[in-house]
Coordinates of C-alpha atoms and ligand atoms in Angstrom, one line a residue:
M1 CA 24.7 32.9 65.1
L2 CA 21.6 35.0 64.8
I3 CA 19.8 34.4 61.5
D4 CA 17.1 36.3 59.8
H5 CA 13.9 34.3 59.5
T6 CA 13.7 34.9 55.8
R7 CA 17.1 33.3 55.3
M8 CA 16.0 30.3 57.5
R9 CA 13.0 29.9 55.3
A10 CA 15.0 29.9 52.1
I11 CA 17.4 27.3 53.5
L12 CA 14.6 25.0 54.6
A13 CA 12.7 25.4 51.3
A14 CA 15.9 24.6 49.4
M15 CA 16.4 21.5 51.5
C16 CA 12.8 20.3 51.1
V17 CA 13.0 20.8 47.3
A18 CA 16.4 18.9 47.3
G19 CA 14.5 16.1 49.2
G20 CA 11.9 15.8 46.4
S21 CA 9.2 18.2 47.5
D22 CA 7.4 20.4 45.0
A23 CA 7.7 24.2 45.6
D24 CA 4.3 24.5 47.4
E25 CA 5.1 21.7 49.9
A26 CA 8.6 23.1 50.5
D27 CA 7.1 26.5 51.3
I28 CA 4.5 25.1 53.7
V29 CA 7.1 23.0 55.6
A30 CA 9.7 25.8 55.6
G31 CA 7.1 28.3 56.8
H32 CA 5.8 26.0 59.6
L33 CA 9.3 25.3 60.9
V34 CA 10.4 29.0 60.8
E35 CA 7.2 30.0 62.6
A36 CA 8.1 27.5 65.4
N37 CA 11.5 29.1 65.7
L38 CA 10.0 32.6 65.6
K39 CA 7.5 31.6 68.4
G40 CA 10.4 30.4 70.6
H41 CA 9.9 26.7 70.0
D42 CA 13.3 25.9 68.5
S43 CA 12.6 22.2 69.3
H44 CA 10.1 22.2 66.5
G45 CA 11.8 24.5 64.1
I46 CA 14.7 24.4 61.7
G47 CA 16.5 21.8 63.9
M48 CA 14.0 19.2 62.8
M49 CA 15.1 19.3 59.2
P50 CA 18.1 17.0 59.7
R51 CA 15.7 14.3 61.0
Y52 CA 13.4 14.7 58.1
A53 CA 16.4 14.4 55.7
G54 CA 17.2 11.2 57.4
F55 CA 13.7 9.9 57.0
L56 CA 13.4 10.6 53.3
P57 CA 15.8 8.1 51.8
R58 CA 14.2 5.3 53.9
G59 CA 10.8 6.1 52.6
V60 CA 9.3 6.6 56.1
L61 CA 8.6 10.2 55.1
K62 CA 7.2 10.7 51.6
P63 CA 7.3 14.0 49.8
N64 CA 4.2 15.4 47.9
I65 CA 1.6 13.4 49.8
H66 CA -1.8 14.9 50.4
A67 CA -4.4 14.1 53.1
R68 CA -6.7 11.3 52.0
I69 CA -10.3 11.1 53.3
V70 CA -11.1 7.6 54.6
V71 CA -14.4 8.4 56.4
D72 CA -16.5 11.5 55.8
T73 CA -19.8 11.2 57.7
P74 CA -20.3 14.6 59.4
P75 CA -19.5 15.4 62.1
M76 CA -16.9 12.5 61.8
L77 CA -13.9 12.8 59.5
L78 CA -11.1 10.2 59.3
V79 CA -8.1 11.2 57.3
D80 CA -5.0 9.3 56.4
G81 CA -1.7 11.2 56.1
G82 CA 0.1 8.6 54.1
H83 CA 3.3 9.3 55.9
G84 CA 3.6 12.6 54.1
Y85 CA 5.0 15.8 55.7
G86 CA 2.8 16.3 58.7
Q87 CA 2.9 20.1 58.2
V88 CA 1.1 19.5 54.9
V89 CA -1.3 16.7 55.6
A90 CA -2.3 17.9 59.1
M91 CA -3.1 21.4 57.8
E92 CA -5.1 20.0 54.9
A93 CA -7.0 17.8 57.4
T94 CA -7.6 20.8 59.6
E95 CA -9.0 22.8 56.7
M96 CA -11.4 20.0 56.1
A97 CA -12.5 19.9 59.7
I98 CA -13.0 23.7 59.8
A99 CA -15.2 23.4 56.6
R100 CA -17.3 20.7 58.2
A101 CA -17.6 22.6 61.5
R102 CA -18.9 25.6 59.6
D103 CA -21.5 23.4 57.9
H104 CA -22.5 21.3 60.8
G105 CA -21.6 23.3 63.9
A106 CA -18.8 20.9 65.0
S107 CA -16.5 18.3 63.5
I108 CA -14.4 15.5 64.9
L109 CA -11.2 14.9 63.0
S110 CA -9.2 11.8 63.4
L111 CA -5.9 12.0 61.5
R112 CA -3.6 9.0 61.2
N113 CA -0.2 8.2 59.7
A114 CA 1.1 11.7 59.4
N115 CA 4.9 12.2 59.6
H116 CA 5.9 14.8 62.3
I117 CA 3.2 17.5 62.4
G118 CA 5.4 19.9 64.2
R119 CA 4.0 22.6 66.5
V120 CA 0.4 21.6 67.2
G121 CA -0.5 25.2 68.0
T122 CA -0.2 25.9 64.3
Y123 CA -3.5 24.0 63.7
G124 CA -5.2 25.5 66.7
E125 CA -4.2 29.0 65.5
R126 CA -5.7 28.2 62.0
C127 CA -9.0 27.1 63.6
A128 CA -9.1 30.2 65.8
S129 CA -8.4 32.4 62.7
A130 CA -11.5 30.8 61.2
G131 CA -13.5 31.7 64.3
M132 CA -13.5 28.1 65.6
I133 CA -12.6 26.7 69.0
S134 CA -10.4 23.6 68.7
I135 CA -9.1 20.9 71.0
H136 CA -6.2 18.6 69.8
F137 CA -4.9 15.4 71.3
V138 CA -1.7 14.1 69.6
N139 CA 0.4 10.9 70.0
A140 CA 3.6 9.9 68.4
H141 CA 5.4 6.6 67.6
G142 CA 7.8 5.2 65.1
H143 CA 10.6 5.4 67.6
A144 CA 11.2 4.4 71.2
P145 CA 9.0 6.1 73.8
R146 CA 10.7 8.9 75.8
V147 CA 8.4 9.6 78.8
A148 CA 8.1 7.4 81.9
P149 CA 4.6 6.7 83.3
Y150 CA 4.1 8.2 86.8
L151 CA 6.0 6.1 89.3
G152 CA 7.9 4.3 86.5
S153 CA 11.6 4.5 85.6
Q154 CA 11.3 3.4 82.0
S155 CA 9.7 5.2 79.0
R156 CA 6.3 4.0 77.9
L157 CA 4.8 7.1 76.3
S158 CA 5.8 9.8 73.8
T159 CA 5.7 13.5 74.6
N160 CA 2.1 13.5 73.3
P161 CA 1.1 17.2 72.9
F162 CA -2.3 18.6 73.9
C163 CA -3.6 21.9 72.4
C164 CA -6.7 24.0 72.8
A165 CA -7.1 27.3 70.9
I166 CA -9.9 29.8 71.6
P167 CA -10.5 32.9 69.5
T168 CA -10.8 36.2 71.4
G169 CA -12.1 39.6 70.6
N170 CA -8.8 40.3 68.8
P171 CA -8.3 38.1 65.8
D172 CA -4.5 38.3 66.1
E173 CA -4.5 37.2 69.8
P174 CA -6.2 33.8 70.3
I175 CA -5.7 32.0 73.6
V176 CA -3.5 29.0 72.6
L177 CA -2.6 26.4 75.1
D178 CA -0.2 24.2 73.2
M179 CA 2.0 21.9 75.3
A180 CA 3.8 18.6 75.4
T181 CA 2.6 16.4 78.2
A182 CA 6.2 15.8 79.2
T183 CA 7.7 18.5 81.4
I184 CA 9.5 19.7 78.2
A185 CA 9.4 18.6 74.6
M186 CA 12.0 16.1 73.5
G187 CA 13.3 18.6 71.0
K188 CA 14.1 21.0 73.9
V189 CA 16.3 18.2 75.3
R190 CA 18.1 18.1 71.9
V191 CA 18.5 21.9 71.9
A192 CA 20.0 21.8 75.4
K193 CA 22.4 19.0 74.4
N194 CA 23.5 20.9 71.3
K195 CA 24.1 24.0 73.4
G196 CA 26.0 22.0 76.1
E197 CA 23.5 23.2 78.7
P198 CA 21.7 21.3 81.5
V199 CA 17.9 21.0 81.6
A200 CA 15.9 22.1 84.6
E201 CA 15.6 20.0 87.7
G202 CA 12.7 17.5 87.7
V203 CA 12.6 17.0 83.9
L204 CA 14.7 13.9 83.4
M205 CA 15.8 10.7 84.9
D206 CA 18.7 8.5 83.9
H207 CA 18.2 4.8 82.9
T208 CA 18.1 3.7 86.5
G209 CA 15.3 6.2 87.3
A210 CA 17.7 8.6 89.2
P211 CA 17.0 12.3 88.7
T212 CA 19.4 14.2 86.4
T213 CA 19.8 17.5 84.6
D214 CA 22.1 16.0 81.9
P215 CA 20.3 16.0 78.5
N216 CA 22.8 13.4 77.2
V217 CA 21.0 10.6 79.0
M218 CA 18.3 10.8 76.3
F219 CA 20.9 10.1 73.6
N220 CA 22.8 7.3 75.4
T221 CA 22.0 3.6 75.5
P222 CA 20.3 2.5 77.7
M223 CA 18.3 5.7 77.4
G224 CA 16.9 7.8 80.3
A225 CA 13.4 9.1 80.4
L226 CA 11.5 12.4 80.5
R227 CA 8.9 12.9 83.3
A228 CA 5.3 13.8 82.5
F229 CA 4.3 17.3 83.7
G230 CA 2.2 17.4 86.9
L231 CA 2.9 14.0 88.3
H232 CA 0.0 11.6 87.8
K233 CA -2.1 14.2 86.0
G234 CA 0.3 14.8 83.1
Y235 CA 0.8 11.0 82.8
G236 CA -2.9 10.5 82.7
L237 CA -3.4 13.2 80.0
S238 CA -0.5 11.7 78.0
L239 CA -2.1 8.3 78.0
I240 CA -5.4 9.8 77.0
C241 CA -3.6 11.5 74.1
D242 CA -2.1 8.3 73.0
L243 CA -5.4 6.4 73.0
L244 CA -7.6 9.2 71.5
A245 CA -5.0 10.0 68.8
G246 CA -3.3 6.7 68.1
A247 CA -5.7 3.9 69.0
L248 CA -8.9 5.5 67.9
S249 CA -7.6 6.5 64.5
G250 CA -6.0 3.2 63.7
G251 CA -2.7 5.0 63.3
G252 CA -1.4 3.2 66.4
S253 CA -0.4 3.6 70.0
V254 CA 3.2 3.7 71.0
L255 CA 3.3 -0.1 71.5
P256 CA 6.6 -2.0 71.0
E257 CA 5.6 -3.1 67.5
N258 CA 5.1 0.6 66.5
Q259 CA 8.5 1.7 67.8
V260 CA 10.7 0.2 65.1
D261 CA 11.1 2.5 62.1
N262 CA 13.3 5.3 63.5
T263 CA 10.8 7.9 62.3
I264 CA 8.0 10.0 63.8
V265 CA 4.4 9.1 63.1
N266 CA 1.9 11.6 64.5
N267 CA -1.8 10.9 64.9
M268 CA -4.3 13.5 66.1
L269 CA -7.8 13.7 67.3
A270 CA -9.2 17.3 66.8
I271 CA -12.5 18.6 67.9
V272 CA -13.5 21.7 66.1
I273 CA -16.5 23.8 67.4
D274 CA -18.3 26.7 65.8
P275 CA -19.0 28.8 68.9
A276 CA -21.6 30.8 67.1
R277 CA -23.9 27.8 67.4
F278 CA -24.0 28.2 71.1
R279 CA -23.8 31.8 71.8
D280 CA -23.6 35.3 70.2
T281 CA -19.9 35.5 69.3
G282 CA -19.7 39.2 70.4
E283 CA -21.0 38.3 73.9
L284 CA -18.7 35.3 74.0
S285 CA -15.6 37.2 73.0
A286 CA -16.4 39.9 75.6
E287 CA -16.5 37.3 78.3
I288 CA -13.3 35.5 77.1
D289 CA -11.5 38.9 77.0
A290 CA -12.9 39.8 80.4
M291 CA -11.7 36.5 81.9
A292 CA -8.2 36.9 80.3
A293 CA -8.0 40.4 81.7
Y294 CA -9.1 39.2 85.1
C295 CA -6.3 36.6 85.2
K296 CA -3.8 39.2 84.1
S297 CA -5.0 41.7 86.7
A298 CA -3.5 39.5 89.5
T299 CA -0.5 41.2 91.0
P300 CA 2.6 39.4 89.8
A301 CA 4.4 37.4 92.5
N302 CA 7.6 38.6 90.9
P303 CA 7.4 42.2 89.6
D304 CA 9.6 41.2 86.6
E305 CA 7.2 38.5 85.4
P306 CA 3.7 39.7 84.6
V307 CA 0.8 37.3 84.4
L308 CA 0.2 36.1 80.9
V309 CA -2.4 34.0 79.1
P310 CA -1.4 31.0 76.9
G311 CA -0.3 32.1 73.5
E312 CA 1.2 35.4 74.7
P313 CA 4.7 34.2 75.2
E314 CA 4.9 33.0 71.6
R315 CA 3.6 36.3 70.2
A316 CA 6.1 38.3 72.2
M317 CA 8.9 36.0 71.1
R318 CA 7.8 36.2 67.5
A319 CA 7.9 40.0 67.5
K320 CA 11.4 40.0 69.1
R321 CA 12.9 37.4 66.8
I322 CA 11.5 39.0 63.7
A323 CA 13.2 42.2 64.7
Q324 CA 16.5 40.7 66.0
G325 CA 16.9 37.4 64.2
V326 CA 16.6 33.8 65.4
P327 CA 19.4 32.3 67.4
L328 CA 20.9 29.2 65.8
D329 CA 23.6 27.2 67.8
D330 CA 26.7 25.8 66.1
A331 CA 25.8 22.2 66.6
T332 CA 22.4 22.6 65.0
W333 CA 23.9 24.5 62.1
E334 CA 26.5 21.7 61.6
E335 CA 23.7 19.1 61.7
L336 CA 21.8 21.1 59.1
I337 CA 24.9 21.2 56.8
A338 CA 25.5 17.5 57.2
A339 CA 21.9 16.8 56.3
A340 CA 22.0 19.3 53.4
Q341 CA 25.0 17.4 52.0
T342 CA 23.1 14.2 52.0
L343 CA 20.5 16.0 49.8
G344 CA 23.1 17.3 47.4
I345 CA 23.5 20.9 48.8
D346 CA 27.1 21.6 49.8
R347 CA 28.4 23.7 52.7
A348 CA 29.3 26.6 50.5
R349 CA 25.7 26.9 49.3
M350 CA 24.4 26.6 52.8
N351 CA 26.7 29.3 54.0
A352 CA 25.8 31.5 51.1
M353 CA 22.0 31.1 51.9
A354 CA 22.6 31.8 55.5
H355 CA 24.6 35.0 54.8
A356 CA 22.7 36.2 51.7
N357 CA 21.6 39.7 51.9
H358 CA 17.9 40.2 52.8
G359 CA 16.7 41.0 49.3
E360 CA 18.3 38.1 47.7
T361 CA 16.9 35.7 50.3
E362 CA 13.4 37.0 49.9
Q363 CA 13.6 36.4 46.2
N364 CA 14.9 32.9 46.7
S365 CA 12.2 32.0 49.2
Ligands
NAD401 P1 5.8 25.4 76.6 O1 6.0 24.7 77.9 O2 6.9 26.3 76.1 O3 4.4 26.2 76.5 C1 3.3 25.5 76.8 C2 2.1 26.4 76.8 O4 2.2 27.2 77.9 C3 2.0 27.4 75.6 O5 0.7 27.4 75.2 C4 2.4 28.7 76.2 O6 1.7 29.8 75.5 C5 1.9 28.6 77.6 N1 2.7 29.4 78.5 C6 4.1 29.4 78.6 N2 4.4 30.3 79.6 C7 3.3 30.9 80.0 C8 2.9 31.8 81.0 N3 3.9 32.4 81.8 N4 1.7 32.1 81.3 C9 0.7 31.6 80.6 N5 0.9 30.6 79.6 C10 2.2 30.3 79.4 O7 5.7 24.3 75.4 P2 6.2 22.8 75.4 O8 5.3 21.9 76.3 O9 7.6 22.7 75.5 O10 5.8 22.4 73.9 C11 6.5 23.0 72.8 C12 5.9 22.6 71.5 O11 6.2 21.3 71.1 C13 4.4 22.8 71.3 O12 4.2 23.6 70.2 C14 3.9 21.3 71.0 O13 2.8 21.3 70.1 C15 5.2 20.7 70.4 N6 5.2 19.3 70.5 C16 4.9 18.6 69.3 C17 5.0 17.2 69.4 C18 4.7 16.3 68.2 O14 4.8 15.1 68.3 N7 4.4 16.9 67.1 C19 5.4 16.5 70.6 C20 5.6 17.3 71.7 C21 5.5 18.7 71.7

């Protein structure tokens, strides 16, 4: 089905509240997940909610937890997420890092023990909207690793995202490079499995190390593995993400002892820079814009695919999905209903929320 983003948001907020979140938290989590869908990253959108619903009763995800400062010696900031919703604690920690960068020119945030922080670009975009440049290294554990080291045939790393966001002359159009260090995010394998579609060549290997396009290998035992992007380079960046985010914060690397709870723990190292301390921001923006335009001036190799800068595909998808609705496959919808039922929301209410008219849903959300 195609579902309006406001309906999605209402469904997610209702599920969060049923899971114990207060209204503010439910709105933040729902808003983050819907933005991921709107920006084309279904892997980090509404489809994550069934996993969160599974985490809640086991106490590995705790509602209504806020970021707790452990070390605050500018420019250094260590924050503990207390296994709360990552969308909440990571944004709170990001706001703290922005405030310190404003005061001191730069800040280095080490966030540990957040549950899944979702789409990392969200935090980069927030920094850019505050006029800051930011660089984010993220690792994940709490479950088996999914990515094989270069030349390996067994997983030893998570999909460890890297993000860098840079404000431009247009406040609505930052450059945002936000990417898993695996060829694709694990959630995209789940989306392909739910749609019954193969993944691209070169993305996956089965448990013997043989190449495959079958997403089911990541859901079988023994499990297959994702490949890091860019051969040894992506592998190297993934390892760096694990060490800078996990080991440095004390939140942990994806070592075997940290793989056991069937949850998602995200740790993040973020470096936030106030560019105004180095250069007149008008001059800097002009150079950034000129460079982006220079890249985009290259003649497309394929006339149907213009040259873009990072962040543009998400903005284009967002405009399209706001206008047309967000596609939601049947398997994901059934997973959501099953998860909602565990939280005390029945199928009839889920269907009613999905099909409510626009005005009703906006009120509910
Ligand atoms: P992707 O491959 O779709 O995009 C990666 C980046 O490339 C984006 O910045 C995008 O704007 C840019 N891009 C795409 N096409 C482009 C083009 N033609 N020209 C220029 N730039 C282009 O993203 P992904 O690697 O599948 O990651 C998806 C999301 O998953 C990210 O938001 C990431 O933060 C998230 N993620 C989160 C976790 C976690 O543990 N929380 C783990 C892995 C991934």
